[in-house]
């Protein structure tokens, strides 16, 4: 928005013409003033701006290449309307300037501080202004210092006008001396150190702050040269500057300002003091190289020390985190291997003739193994979430099928406690969603398991419904358990925390289940909330905005042997590449219902050799093995197939390396599926159906 015209514009313009300063050569005194103003305000741009009828013209400038702009967009055209400074901390929030081209484009003005150049009552020729490219304020001390400098600018302009006769020149010199004293006072009151050096780098002026920061007296510093042995500078990396590389000397050579340099200098104790330094050139009229350089600096030694300490702590923390991640990865593999034996044998044993007592014993083994697997997964998932390494899939999933699986898994525990376990499915029939089936199953299992754990009488009910607005679904897990109060609800989703310490003794658990559930829910873009009444029950509500999909995935919910082996040919030739004898035996037990011809190899090298000498319908490949691991063996098998033109053989990575990174590595090596241990016959059946279907092998229904 253009500024209104002063009521005495004609008189003001006549006074400006009388000064005879427009379009004149640079004035070193005014150049020094704008450099000092830039330092006082710590801004990149400072100007002496004169406003005529159609433009603003810059008599002196720092940080800006242009020498003029149009009056309509000039901030200074607003500043000359009043004797008080024009303070604009944020131009984007000021209706007068929010759409100004100098704000929306170069030089990208955000903060503007204009101090009118008052040459008489109600007469203002222009401004001494400071401009920043970031939003900021101004202190009272800076206001007073800038007002003094504006007066100095006016005095200098008066001096220039007065040089037309000798008497005026003498008076102007006296006034200049007075104002120079004022400038000296400003210089001495600055908290930043200021050094002025001449064209050969010799110090010709130093303020009190410079002496205090550098620990040298003014008498010692005046006359010091860049190569003085008491004055060796260091870069931030600790290497010394050569004399011609020193920032101030570089400015004298190039005429280009330097900002935000970190420079080290010796301190009195033999250590290093670190300075935050900027340097600006000063030019004489008609000179192409600077005559002086003004260096301003502050002591950041303490800040630098804190940064180095934080850097050391960060390095140690990263090392500790890497060690923790490696430990958990190793722990995962070592624990999952024996756990695979427990769960796998129990799964196979459950499908053999057993009396009621034996069935209960087997079910106890299976449920305990599942609990241990879930707790192990919670610990590992926590580490992945913290590291930002947990990646989600987006594949078609049948949510109702997943809930049925969870219900089937928890039915035994509910039967033991004589709890009713119900599922109210309000989702449209055959409706599939895009999401991560493993993580969704984990979230629902945690919620249902929690409900069963804390419910002694009554029921647990799971309800799945479409979202009221937008695609997705809402899952409610309701129980008639012990509940919790408002104070306890604040701790529900904290890691390693439970609502009440007594719960640890009464119910057990790691305190990670709900924390992981919340993290996974948020990764899926959803929310989770809980409502409860003590001794009445609780409701956990999961709101997931999952996209809809029409795809269909084969899966098996029932653990009945006939259902597990559905659509899988009886004459399959299956190769298991596994170095653990226990896992070979467990896998053999679990493969019995499938009626397949079963072969084993004890490492990746033997697996490749077996592949070259015989034909198999499916290969189950362990990942971590001696001599040659599963990834290398899989890559070699795929290379052999490509070389001979053979039809690919389905390869299922069956491994205790259960991380998302392991799954990606397995698929990248050429595996078709990644199945984490411990495994069940249901998982093997699903994997066989999916892998065989991938290569178009005819799946024949069981007789």
Coordinates of C-alpha atoms in Angstrom, one line a residue, residues 164-417:
X164 CA 29.7 25.7 -0.5
X165 CA 31.4 28.4 1.5
X166 CA 34.3 28.4 3.9
X167 CA 32.4 29.6 6.9
X168 CA 29.8 26.9 6.6
X169 CA 32.6 24.3 6.2
X170 CA 34.3 25.4 9.4
X171 CA 31.0 25.2 11.3
X172 CA 30.3 21.8 9.7
X173 CA 33.7 20.5 10.9
X174 CA 33.0 21.5 14.4
X175 CA 29.6 19.9 14.3
X176 CA 31.1 16.8 12.8
X177 CA 33.6 16.6 15.6
X178 CA 30.8 16.8 18.1
X179 CA 28.8 14.1 16.4
X180 CA 32.0 12.0 16.1
X181 CA 32.2 12.2 19.9
X182 CA 28.6 11.0 20.0
X183 CA 29.5 8.1 17.6
X184 CA 32.5 7.3 19.9
X185 CA 30.1 7.1 22.8
X186 CA 27.9 4.7 20.9
X187 CA 30.9 2.7 19.9
X188 CA 32.1 2.4 23.5
X189 CA 28.7 1.4 24.8
X190 CA 28.3 -1.5 22.4
X191 CA 28.4 -5.0 23.9
X192 CA 30.0 -6.3 20.7
X193 CA 33.7 -5.9 20.1
X194 CA 34.5 -3.5 17.2
X195 CA 37.8 -3.2 15.4
X196 CA 38.6 -0.9 12.4
X197 CA 41.5 -1.8 10.2
X198 CA 43.1 0.2 7.4
X199 CA 43.8 -1.0 3.9
X200 CA 47.0 -2.9 5.0
X201 CA 45.2 -4.6 7.9
X202 CA 46.6 -2.5 10.7
X203 CA 44.2 -1.9 13.6
X204 CA 43.4 1.8 13.8
X205 CA 40.5 1.7 16.3
X206 CA 39.2 -0.7 18.9
X207 CA 36.3 -0.2 21.4
X208 CA 36.2 -1.2 25.0
X209 CA 34.3 -4.4 24.4
X210 CA 36.9 -5.5 21.9
X211 CA 39.6 -5.0 24.5
X212 CA 37.7 -6.9 27.1
X213 CA 36.8 -9.9 24.9
X214 CA 40.4 -10.2 23.5
X215 CA 42.1 -9.5 26.8
X216 CA 44.4 -6.8 25.3
X217 CA 44.6 -3.1 26.1
X218 CA 43.7 -0.5 23.4
X219 CA 47.3 0.7 23.3
X220 CA 48.5 -2.8 22.6
X221 CA 46.0 -3.4 19.9
X222 CA 46.4 -0.2 18.0
X223 CA 48.9 -0.7 15.3
X224 CA 48.8 -4.6 15.4
X225 CA 49.2 -6.2 12.1
X226 CA 47.6 -9.4 10.8
X227 CA 50.9 -11.4 11.1
X228 CA 51.4 -10.4 14.8
X229 CA 52.3 -13.6 16.8
X230 CA 50.0 -12.6 19.6
X231 CA 47.1 -12.7 17.1
X232 CA 47.0 -16.1 15.5
X233 CA 43.5 -17.0 14.3
X234 CA 42.0 -20.5 14.1
X235 CA 39.3 -21.9 11.9
X236 CA 36.4 -23.7 13.6
X237 CA 38.1 -27.1 12.7
X238 CA 41.2 -26.0 14.6
X239 CA 43.5 -25.3 11.6
X240 CA 45.2 -21.8 11.5
X241 CA 44.3 -19.1 9.0
X242 CA 47.2 -17.9 6.8
X243 CA 47.5 -14.0 7.0
X244 CA 45.8 -13.4 3.7
X245 CA 42.9 -15.8 4.6
X246 CA 41.9 -13.8 7.8
X247 CA 38.2 -12.7 7.3
X248 CA 39.0 -8.9 7.6
X249 CA 41.9 -9.2 5.2
X250 CA 39.8 -11.1 2.7
X251 CA 37.2 -8.3 2.9
X252 CA 39.8 -5.7 2.2
X253 CA 41.0 -7.7 -0.8
X254 CA 37.6 -8.5 -2.3
X255 CA 35.3 -5.7 -1.0
X256 CA 32.7 -8.4 -0.1
X257 CA 31.3 -8.5 3.4
X258 CA 31.8 -11.6 5.6
X259 CA 29.1 -12.7 8.0
X260 CA 28.7 -15.3 10.8
X261 CA 32.3 -16.6 10.8
X262 CA 33.5 -18.6 13.8
X263 CA 37.1 -17.6 14.6
X264 CA 39.4 -18.9 17.4
X265 CA 42.0 -16.6 19.1
X266 CA 44.4 -17.3 22.0
X267 CA 43.2 -16.5 25.5
X268 CA 45.2 -15.5 28.6
X269 CA 45.2 -19.1 29.9
X270 CA 46.8 -20.6 26.8
X271 CA 43.6 -22.0 25.5
X272 CA 41.3 -20.8 22.6
X273 CA 38.6 -18.2 22.8
X274 CA 35.9 -18.5 20.1
X275 CA 34.4 -15.5 18.4
X276 CA 31.3 -15.0 16.2
X277 CA 32.5 -12.4 13.7
X278 CA 31.3 -10.3 10.8
X279 CA 33.3 -7.8 8.7
X280 CA 32.1 -5.0 6.4
X281 CA 34.2 -2.9 3.9
X282 CA 34.4 0.9 3.9
X283 CA 35.2 2.7 0.5
X284 CA 36.6 6.1 -0.2
X285 CA 35.0 8.1 -3.1
X286 CA 36.1 6.9 -6.5
X287 CA 38.0 3.9 -5.0
X288 CA 37.4 0.3 -6.1
X289 CA 38.9 -1.3 -3.1
X290 CA 38.0 -0.7 0.5
X291 CA 40.1 1.8 2.6
X292 CA 38.9 0.3 5.9
X293 CA 37.2 -2.8 7.2
X294 CA 34.9 -2.8 10.3
X295 CA 34.9 -6.1 12.2
X296 CA 32.3 -6.8 14.9
X297 CA 32.4 -9.9 17.1
X298 CA 31.1 -11.5 20.3
X299 CA 32.5 -14.2 22.6
X300 CA 30.8 -17.6 22.0
X301 CA 33.4 -19.7 23.8
X302 CA 30.9 -21.0 26.4
X303 CA 28.3 -21.8 23.7
X304 CA 31.0 -23.6 21.6
X305 CA 31.9 -25.7 24.7
X306 CA 28.3 -26.6 25.2
X307 CA 27.9 -27.6 21.5
X308 CA 31.0 -29.8 21.7
X309 CA 29.7 -31.4 24.9
X310 CA 26.3 -32.0 23.2
X311 CA 28.1 -33.4 20.2
X312 CA 30.0 -35.8 22.4
X313 CA 26.8 -36.9 24.1
X314 CA 25.2 -37.4 20.7
X315 CA 28.0 -39.6 19.5
X316 CA 27.9 -41.7 22.7
X317 CA 24.1 -41.9 22.5
X318 CA 24.2 -43.0 18.9
X319 CA 26.8 -45.6 19.7
X320 CA 24.8 -46.9 22.7
X321 CA 21.7 -47.0 20.5
X322 CA 23.5 -48.9 17.8
X323 CA 24.8 -51.4 20.4
X324 CA 21.3 -51.7 21.8
X325 CA 19.8 -52.3 18.4
X326 CA 22.5 -55.0 17.6
X327 CA 21.9 -56.6 21.0
X328 CA 18.1 -56.8 20.4
X329 CA 18.6 -58.1 16.9
X330 CA 20.9 -60.9 18.3
X331 CA 18.5 -61.5 21.2
X332 CA 15.7 -61.8 18.7
X333 CA 17.4 -64.5 16.7
X334 CA 18.7 -66.4 19.7
X335 CA 15.3 -66.4 21.5
X336 CA 13.2 -67.1 18.4
X337 CA 15.2 -70.2 17.5
X338 CA 14.3 -72.2 20.7
X339 CA 10.9 -70.6 20.8
X340 CA 10.3 -71.9 17.3
X341 CA 10.9 -75.4 18.7
X342 CA 8.4 -74.9 21.5
X343 CA 5.6 -73.4 19.4
X344 CA 6.2 -75.6 16.4
X345 CA 6.3 -78.9 18.2
X346 CA 3.3 -77.9 20.3
X347 CA 1.4 -77.0 17.1
X348 CA 2.3 -80.3 15.5
X349 CA 1.5 -82.2 18.7
X350 CA -1.9 -80.6 18.9
X351 CA -2.8 -82.4 15.6
X352 CA -2.0 -85.9 17.0
X353 CA -4.4 -88.1 19.0
X354 CA -4.3 -86.8 22.6
X355 CA -6.5 -87.3 25.7
X356 CA -8.1 -84.3 27.3
X357 CA -5.4 -83.9 29.9
X358 CA -2.7 -84.0 27.2
X359 CA -4.6 -81.5 25.1
X360 CA -4.8 -79.0 28.0
X361 CA -1.0 -79.4 28.6
X362 CA -0.3 -78.8 24.9
X363 CA -2.6 -75.8 24.9
X364 CA -0.7 -74.4 27.9
X365 CA 2.6 -74.8 26.0
X366 CA 1.2 -73.1 22.9
X367 CA -0.4 -70.2 24.7
X368 CA 2.7 -69.6 26.8
X369 CA 4.9 -69.6 23.7
X370 CA 2.5 -67.2 22.0
X371 CA 2.7 -64.9 25.0
X372 CA 6.5 -65.0 25.0
X373 CA 6.6 -64.3 21.3
X374 CA 4.2 -61.3 21.7
X375 CA 6.4 -59.8 24.5
X376 CA 9.5 -60.3 22.4
X377 CA 7.9 -58.6 19.5
X378 CA 6.8 -55.7 21.7
X379 CA 10.4 -55.1 22.9
X380 CA 11.8 -55.2 19.3
X381 CA 9.0 -53.1 17.9
X382 CA 9.7 -50.4 20.6
X383 CA 13.3 -50.2 19.4
X384 CA 12.2 -49.8 15.8
X385 CA 9.6 -47.1 16.5
X386 CA 12.2 -45.1 18.5
X387 CA 14.7 -45.4 15.7
X388 CA 12.1 -44.5 13.0
X389 CA 12.9 -47.8 11.2
X390 CA 9.4 -49.4 11.4
X391 CA 8.0 -49.6 7.9
X392 CA 4.4 -50.4 7.2
X393 CA 3.0 -52.4 4.3
X394 CA 0.0 -51.4 2.2
X395 CA -1.6 -54.6 1.0
X396 CA -5.2 -55.8 0.7
X397 CA -6.4 -57.2 4.1
X398 CA -9.6 -58.7 5.4
X399 CA -10.0 -57.1 8.8
X400 CA -12.9 -59.4 9.8
X401 CA -10.7 -62.4 9.0
X402 CA -7.8 -60.9 11.2
X403 CA -10.3 -60.4 14.1
X404 CA -11.5 -64.0 13.7
X405 CA -7.9 -65.1 13.9
X406 CA -7.4 -63.1 17.1
X407 CA -10.7 -64.4 18.6
X408 CA -9.6 -68.0 17.8
X409 CA -6.2 -67.3 19.4
X410 CA -7.8 -65.9 22.6
X411 CA -10.7 -68.4 22.9
X412 CA -8.7 -70.8 25.0
X413 CA -7.7 -68.2 27.6
X414 CA -11.4 -67.0 27.7
X415 CA -12.6 -70.6 28.1
X416 CA -10.3 -71.1 31.1
X417 CA -11.7 -68.0 32.8

